[in-house]
Coordinates of C-alpha atoms in Angstrom, one line a residue:
X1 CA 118.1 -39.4 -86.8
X2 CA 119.8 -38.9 -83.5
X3 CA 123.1 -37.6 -84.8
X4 CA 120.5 -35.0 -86.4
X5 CA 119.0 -34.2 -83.2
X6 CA 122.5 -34.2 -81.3
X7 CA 123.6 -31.6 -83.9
X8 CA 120.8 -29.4 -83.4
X9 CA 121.5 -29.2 -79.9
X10 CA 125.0 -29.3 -79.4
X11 CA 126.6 -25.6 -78.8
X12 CA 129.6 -24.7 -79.5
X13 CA 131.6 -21.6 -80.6
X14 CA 131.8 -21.0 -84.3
X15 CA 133.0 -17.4 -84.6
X16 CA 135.1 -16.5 -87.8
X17 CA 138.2 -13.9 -88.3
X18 CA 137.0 -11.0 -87.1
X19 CA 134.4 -12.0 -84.3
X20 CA 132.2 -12.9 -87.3
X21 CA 129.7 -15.8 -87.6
X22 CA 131.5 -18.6 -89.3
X23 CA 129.6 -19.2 -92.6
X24 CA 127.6 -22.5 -92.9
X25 CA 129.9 -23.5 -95.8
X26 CA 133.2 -22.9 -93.7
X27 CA 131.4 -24.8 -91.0
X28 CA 131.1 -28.0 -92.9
X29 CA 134.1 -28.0 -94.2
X30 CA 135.7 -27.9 -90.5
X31 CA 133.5 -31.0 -89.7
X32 CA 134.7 -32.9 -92.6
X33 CA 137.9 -32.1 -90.9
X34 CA 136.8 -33.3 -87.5
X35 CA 136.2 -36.4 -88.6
X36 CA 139.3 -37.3 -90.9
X37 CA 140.8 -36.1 -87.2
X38 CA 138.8 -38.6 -85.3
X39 CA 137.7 -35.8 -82.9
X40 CA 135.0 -32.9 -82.0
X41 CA 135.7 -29.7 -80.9
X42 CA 133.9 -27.7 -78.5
X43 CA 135.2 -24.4 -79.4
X44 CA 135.2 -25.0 -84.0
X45 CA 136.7 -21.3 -83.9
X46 CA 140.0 -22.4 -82.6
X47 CA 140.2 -25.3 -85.0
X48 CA 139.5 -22.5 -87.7
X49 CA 142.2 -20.1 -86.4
X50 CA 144.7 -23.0 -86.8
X51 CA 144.1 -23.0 -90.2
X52 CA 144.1 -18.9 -91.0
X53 CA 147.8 -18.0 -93.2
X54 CA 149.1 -14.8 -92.4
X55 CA 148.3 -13.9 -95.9
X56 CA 144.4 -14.4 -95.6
X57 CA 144.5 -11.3 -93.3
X58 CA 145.9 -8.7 -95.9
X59 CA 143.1 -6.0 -96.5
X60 CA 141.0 -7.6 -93.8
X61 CA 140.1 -6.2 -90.7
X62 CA 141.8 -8.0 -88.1
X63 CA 145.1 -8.7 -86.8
X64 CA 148.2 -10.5 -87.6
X65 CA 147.5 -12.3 -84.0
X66 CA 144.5 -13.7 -85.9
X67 CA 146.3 -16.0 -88.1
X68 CA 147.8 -19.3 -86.9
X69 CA 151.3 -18.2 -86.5
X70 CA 150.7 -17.9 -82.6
X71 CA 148.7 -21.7 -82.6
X72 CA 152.0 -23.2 -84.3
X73 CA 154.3 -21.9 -81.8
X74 CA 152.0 -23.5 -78.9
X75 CA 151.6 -26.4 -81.0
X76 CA 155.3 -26.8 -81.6
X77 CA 155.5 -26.7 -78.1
X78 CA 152.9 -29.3 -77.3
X79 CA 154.4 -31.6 -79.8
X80 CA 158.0 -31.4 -78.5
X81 CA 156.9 -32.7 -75.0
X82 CA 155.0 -35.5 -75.7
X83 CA 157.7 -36.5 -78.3
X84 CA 160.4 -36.4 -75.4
X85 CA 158.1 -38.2 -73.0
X86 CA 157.6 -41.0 -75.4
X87 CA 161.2 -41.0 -76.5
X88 CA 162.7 -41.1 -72.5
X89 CA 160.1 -43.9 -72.3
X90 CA 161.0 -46.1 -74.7
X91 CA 164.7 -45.8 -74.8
X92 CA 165.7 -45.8 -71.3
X93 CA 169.6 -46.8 -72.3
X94 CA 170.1 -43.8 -74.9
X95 CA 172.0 -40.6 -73.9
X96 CA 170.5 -37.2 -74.5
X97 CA 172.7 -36.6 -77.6
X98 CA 171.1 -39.5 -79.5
X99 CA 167.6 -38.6 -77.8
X100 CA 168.2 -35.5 -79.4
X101 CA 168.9 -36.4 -83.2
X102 CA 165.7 -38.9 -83.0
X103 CA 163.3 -36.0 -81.9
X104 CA 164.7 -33.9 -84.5
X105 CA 163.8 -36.3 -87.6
X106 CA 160.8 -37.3 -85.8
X107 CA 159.0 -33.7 -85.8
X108 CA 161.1 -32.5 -89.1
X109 CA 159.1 -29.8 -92.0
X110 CA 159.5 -33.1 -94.1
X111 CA 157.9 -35.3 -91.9
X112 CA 154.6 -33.0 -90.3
X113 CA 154.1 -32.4 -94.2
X114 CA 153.8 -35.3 -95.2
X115 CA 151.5 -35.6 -92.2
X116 CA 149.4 -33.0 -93.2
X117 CA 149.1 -34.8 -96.9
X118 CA 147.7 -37.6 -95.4
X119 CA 144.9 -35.4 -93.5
X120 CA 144.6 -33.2 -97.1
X121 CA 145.1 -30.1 -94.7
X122 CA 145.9 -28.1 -97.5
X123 CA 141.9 -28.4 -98.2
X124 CA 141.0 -26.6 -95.5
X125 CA 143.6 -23.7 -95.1
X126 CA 142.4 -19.8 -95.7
X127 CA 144.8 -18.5 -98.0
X128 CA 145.0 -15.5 -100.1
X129 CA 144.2 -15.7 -103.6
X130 CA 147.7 -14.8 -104.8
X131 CA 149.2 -17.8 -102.3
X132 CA 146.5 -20.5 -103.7
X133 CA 147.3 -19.5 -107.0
X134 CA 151.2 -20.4 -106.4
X135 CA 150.3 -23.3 -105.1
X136 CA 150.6 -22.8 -101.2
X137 CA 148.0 -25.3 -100.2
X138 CA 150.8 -27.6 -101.6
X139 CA 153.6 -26.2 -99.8
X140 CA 155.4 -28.1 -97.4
X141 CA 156.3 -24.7 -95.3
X142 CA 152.7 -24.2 -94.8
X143 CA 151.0 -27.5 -94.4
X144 CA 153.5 -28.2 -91.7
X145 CA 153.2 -25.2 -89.9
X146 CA 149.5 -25.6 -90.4
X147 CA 149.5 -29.0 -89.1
X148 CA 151.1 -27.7 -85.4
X149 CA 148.5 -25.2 -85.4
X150 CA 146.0 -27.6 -85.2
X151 CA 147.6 -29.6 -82.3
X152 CA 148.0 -26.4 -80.8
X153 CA 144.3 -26.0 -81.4
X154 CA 143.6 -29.9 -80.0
X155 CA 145.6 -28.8 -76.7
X156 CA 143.7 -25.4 -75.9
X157 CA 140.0 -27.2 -76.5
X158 CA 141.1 -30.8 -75.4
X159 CA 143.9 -30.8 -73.1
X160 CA 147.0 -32.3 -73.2
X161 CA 145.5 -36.1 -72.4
X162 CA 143.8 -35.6 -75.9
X163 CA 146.9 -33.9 -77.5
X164 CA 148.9 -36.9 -76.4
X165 CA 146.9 -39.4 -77.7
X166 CA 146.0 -37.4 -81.4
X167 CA 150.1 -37.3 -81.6
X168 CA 150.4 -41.0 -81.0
X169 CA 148.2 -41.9 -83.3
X170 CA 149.0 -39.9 -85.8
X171 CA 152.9 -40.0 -85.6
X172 CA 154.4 -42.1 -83.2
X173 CA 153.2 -45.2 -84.1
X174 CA 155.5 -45.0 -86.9
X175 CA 158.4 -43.5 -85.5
X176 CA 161.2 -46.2 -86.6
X177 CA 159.6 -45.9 -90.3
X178 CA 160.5 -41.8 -90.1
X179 CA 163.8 -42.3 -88.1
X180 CA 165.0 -45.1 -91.0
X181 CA 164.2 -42.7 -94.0
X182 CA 167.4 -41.1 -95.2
X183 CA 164.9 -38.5 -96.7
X184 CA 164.0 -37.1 -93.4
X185 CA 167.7 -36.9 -92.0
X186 CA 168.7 -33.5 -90.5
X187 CA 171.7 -32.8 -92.2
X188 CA 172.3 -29.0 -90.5
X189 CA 172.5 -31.2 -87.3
X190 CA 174.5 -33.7 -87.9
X191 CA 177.5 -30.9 -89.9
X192 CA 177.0 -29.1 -87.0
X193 CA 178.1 -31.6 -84.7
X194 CA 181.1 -33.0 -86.6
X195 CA 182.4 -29.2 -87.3
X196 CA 181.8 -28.6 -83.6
X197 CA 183.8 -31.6 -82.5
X198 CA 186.4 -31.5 -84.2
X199 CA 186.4 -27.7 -85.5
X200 CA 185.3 -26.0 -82.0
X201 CA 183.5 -23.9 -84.6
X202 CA 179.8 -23.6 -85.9
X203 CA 178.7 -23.2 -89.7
X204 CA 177.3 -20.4 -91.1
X205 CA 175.2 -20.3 -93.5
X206 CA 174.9 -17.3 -96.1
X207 CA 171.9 -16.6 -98.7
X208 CA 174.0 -16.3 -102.2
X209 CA 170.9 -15.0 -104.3
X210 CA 167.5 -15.1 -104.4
X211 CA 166.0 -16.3 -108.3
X212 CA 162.3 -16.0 -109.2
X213 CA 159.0 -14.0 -108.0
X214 CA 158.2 -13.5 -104.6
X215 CA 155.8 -16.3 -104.5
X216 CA 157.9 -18.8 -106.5
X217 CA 161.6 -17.9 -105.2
X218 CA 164.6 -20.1 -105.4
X219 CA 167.1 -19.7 -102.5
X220 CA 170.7 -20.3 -103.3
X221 CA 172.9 -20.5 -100.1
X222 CA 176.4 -21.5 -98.7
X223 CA 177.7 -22.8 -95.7
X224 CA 180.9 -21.8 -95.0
X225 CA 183.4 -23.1 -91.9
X226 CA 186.0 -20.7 -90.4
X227 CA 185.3 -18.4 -94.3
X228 CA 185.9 -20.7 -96.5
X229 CA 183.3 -22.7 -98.5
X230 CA 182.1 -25.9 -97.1
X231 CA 178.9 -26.5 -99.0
X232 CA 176.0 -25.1 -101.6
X233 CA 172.9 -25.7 -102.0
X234 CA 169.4 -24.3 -103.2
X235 CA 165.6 -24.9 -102.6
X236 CA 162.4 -23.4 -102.5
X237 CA 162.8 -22.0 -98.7
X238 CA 165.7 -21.1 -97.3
X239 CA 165.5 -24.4 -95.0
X240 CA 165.7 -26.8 -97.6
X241 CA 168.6 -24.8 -99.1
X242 CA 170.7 -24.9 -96.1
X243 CA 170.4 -28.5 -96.0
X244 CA 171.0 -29.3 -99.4
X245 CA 174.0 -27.4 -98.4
X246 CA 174.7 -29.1 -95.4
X247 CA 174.4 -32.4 -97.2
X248 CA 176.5 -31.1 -99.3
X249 CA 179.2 -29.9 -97.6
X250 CA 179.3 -33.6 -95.6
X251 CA 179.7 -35.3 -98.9
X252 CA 182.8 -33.0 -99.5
X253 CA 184.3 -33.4 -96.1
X254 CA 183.9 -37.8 -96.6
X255 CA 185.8 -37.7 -100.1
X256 CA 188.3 -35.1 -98.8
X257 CA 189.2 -37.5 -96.0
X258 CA 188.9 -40.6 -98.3
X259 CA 191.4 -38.8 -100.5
X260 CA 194.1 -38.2 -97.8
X261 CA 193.8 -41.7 -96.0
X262 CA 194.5 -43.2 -99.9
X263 CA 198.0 -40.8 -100.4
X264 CA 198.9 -41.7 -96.7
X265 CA 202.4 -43.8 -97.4
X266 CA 202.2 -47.0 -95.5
X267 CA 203.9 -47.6 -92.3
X268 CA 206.9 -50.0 -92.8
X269 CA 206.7 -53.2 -91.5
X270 CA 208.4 -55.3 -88.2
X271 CA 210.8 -57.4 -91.2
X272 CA 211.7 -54.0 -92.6
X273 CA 215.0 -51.9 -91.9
X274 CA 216.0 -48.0 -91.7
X275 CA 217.5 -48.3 -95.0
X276 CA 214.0 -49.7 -96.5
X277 CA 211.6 -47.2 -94.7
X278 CA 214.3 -44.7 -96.5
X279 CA 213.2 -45.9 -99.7
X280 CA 216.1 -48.4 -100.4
X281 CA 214.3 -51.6 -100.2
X282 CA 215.8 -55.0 -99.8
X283 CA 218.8 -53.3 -99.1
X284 CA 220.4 -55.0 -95.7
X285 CA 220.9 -52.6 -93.0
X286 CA 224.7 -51.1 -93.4
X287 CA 225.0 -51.7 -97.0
X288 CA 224.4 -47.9 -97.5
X289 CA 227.5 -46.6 -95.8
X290 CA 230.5 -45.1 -97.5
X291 CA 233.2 -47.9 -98.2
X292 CA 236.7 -46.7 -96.4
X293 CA 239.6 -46.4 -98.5
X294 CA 242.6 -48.9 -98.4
X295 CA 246.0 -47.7 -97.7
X296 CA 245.9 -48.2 -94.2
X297 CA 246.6 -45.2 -91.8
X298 CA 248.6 -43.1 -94.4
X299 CA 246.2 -40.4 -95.4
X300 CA 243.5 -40.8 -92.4
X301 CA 246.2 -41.3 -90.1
X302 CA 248.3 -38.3 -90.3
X303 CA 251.0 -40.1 -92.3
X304 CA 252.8 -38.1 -95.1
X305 CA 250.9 -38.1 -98.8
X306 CA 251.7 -39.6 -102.2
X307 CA 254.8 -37.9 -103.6
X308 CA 256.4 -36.5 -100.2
X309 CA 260.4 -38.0 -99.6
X310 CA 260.1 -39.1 -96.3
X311 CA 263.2 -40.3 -94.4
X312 CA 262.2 -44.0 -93.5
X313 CA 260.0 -44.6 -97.0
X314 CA 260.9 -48.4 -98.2
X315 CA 261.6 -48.3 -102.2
X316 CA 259.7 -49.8 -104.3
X317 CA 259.4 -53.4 -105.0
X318 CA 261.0 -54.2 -108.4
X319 CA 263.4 -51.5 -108.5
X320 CA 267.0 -51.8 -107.0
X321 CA 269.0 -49.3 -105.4
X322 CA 272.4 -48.3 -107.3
X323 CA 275.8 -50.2 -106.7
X324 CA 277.9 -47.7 -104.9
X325 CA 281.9 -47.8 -106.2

């Protein structure tokens, strides 16, 4: 009876797309949504807005402004800092670099959709008819855009004290769980940094072909490293694409290197001699040189050759000069 009564007297803004009165149906629904949040809002119209897709607005009479799109990018915003703050916190001995890679799995597309999953956000979204029918309230682009909205939302009609502690609850309580999943891994960040150092260059990534409807499409891209091809990769959005193609383009670059360091010849060892590390093993050192003819001095020396009548050449043993009369 007196969460009737508080409800009857509570105010608060409920004003629809447009400036309209939100309908007593859309109402409910947001306070269904309230509570799987564990808060109330003041203002239920900016809760709403967080949860308007561009593609609701087409043929309406209101704005692109009106959709979420400018909720997510304060959102974003909101959830980067209290991210960092808890991050600096808790790892006081880890350099910005690392700092860096742990934020970036923490508040990954992967990770805020899975988020917004576990709230059923998709529920609650205003979508068009053509974008429910391909199954957006599903799709991991939206949900998780969706899902910044609403902090965006939380901070405009809460604060930042409530933001912070809607984040922590929701996200950070699990953070080694996300960081430990090779599922959320940010492959475009960790290519980047290996082609970087020891490259000095940066990937690009190029969109092959598009396959498939507008609402369906499958994007087919490659990275490619100083124009030649790293990586492919494909996916529903052009983010998952470029890391399957990032991922991709890793795996190539490990069993490249694997390849060479198992053709590299051995170095020879301390026991081992010039004439072994020349490919003659067991061979003692010297062996290899070319054996010097016998005959003394004659031919090296200067001396006269085989056959020539020198003046002071001894006869031959076996062979006696003639008698002389």
């Amino acid at each position: 009876m007196i969460e009737v009564i508080r409800r009857l007297f509570r105010s608060r803004k409920v004003t629809s797309v447009g400036g309209k009165t939100m309908p007593v149906k859309r109402r409910k629904l947001l306070e269904q949504l309230e509570e799987r949040l564990g808060m109330r809002f003041n203002d239920l119209s900016l809760l709403n807005q967080a949860l308007v897709h561009r593609s609701y607005l087409n043929g309406k009479s209101a704005t692109r402004n009106e959709s979420n799109e400018r909720m997510e990018f304060l959102g974003d915003s909101v959830l980067g800092l209290v991210v960092n703050e808890h991050l600096y916190k808790r790892h006081p001995g880890e350099n910005e670099g690392n700092l860096t890679k742990i934020k970036s799995l923490i508040v990954s597309r992967q990770v805020l959709a899975e988020l917004a999953e576990d709230l059923d956000l998709g529920k609650y979204l205003l979508l068009s008819s053509g974008e429910i029918e391909s199954g957006g309230r599903n799709r991991t682009s939206i949900i998780a855009d969706a899902l910044e909205g609403v902090i965006g939302a939380i901070y405009l009609d809460r604060g930042l004290d409530t933001s912070r502690r809607f984040i922590r609850q929701l996200l950070l309580h699990n953070v080694e769980g996300f960081t430990e999943s090779e599922e959320h891994i940010n492959y475009k960040s960790l290519l980047q940094e290996r082609v970087q150092s020891e490259r000095k260059v940066h990937p690009q990534y190029k969109i092959r072909r598009e396959a498939g409807p507008d609402h369906e499409k499958t994007f087919h891209v490659d990275v490619m490293v100083s124009g030649k091809l790293w990586g492919s990769g494909e996916g529903k959005t052009k983010k998952d694409a470029e890391q399957v193609a990032a991922r991709d383009a890793l795996d190539r670059w490990t069993k490249r290197k694997k390849e060479r360091t198992a053709r590299k010849p051995a170095a020879p060892g301390p026991s081992q001699g010039p004439a072994a590390a020349a490919g003659q093993p067991g061979q003692p050192e010297g062996r290899g040189r070319r054996r010097r003819r016998r005959g003394g001095a004659g031919r090296r020396g200067g001396g006269p050759p085989r056959g020539d009548s020198g003046g002071d050449r001894r006869p031959s043993r076996g062979r006696r000069p003639p008698k002389k009369d």
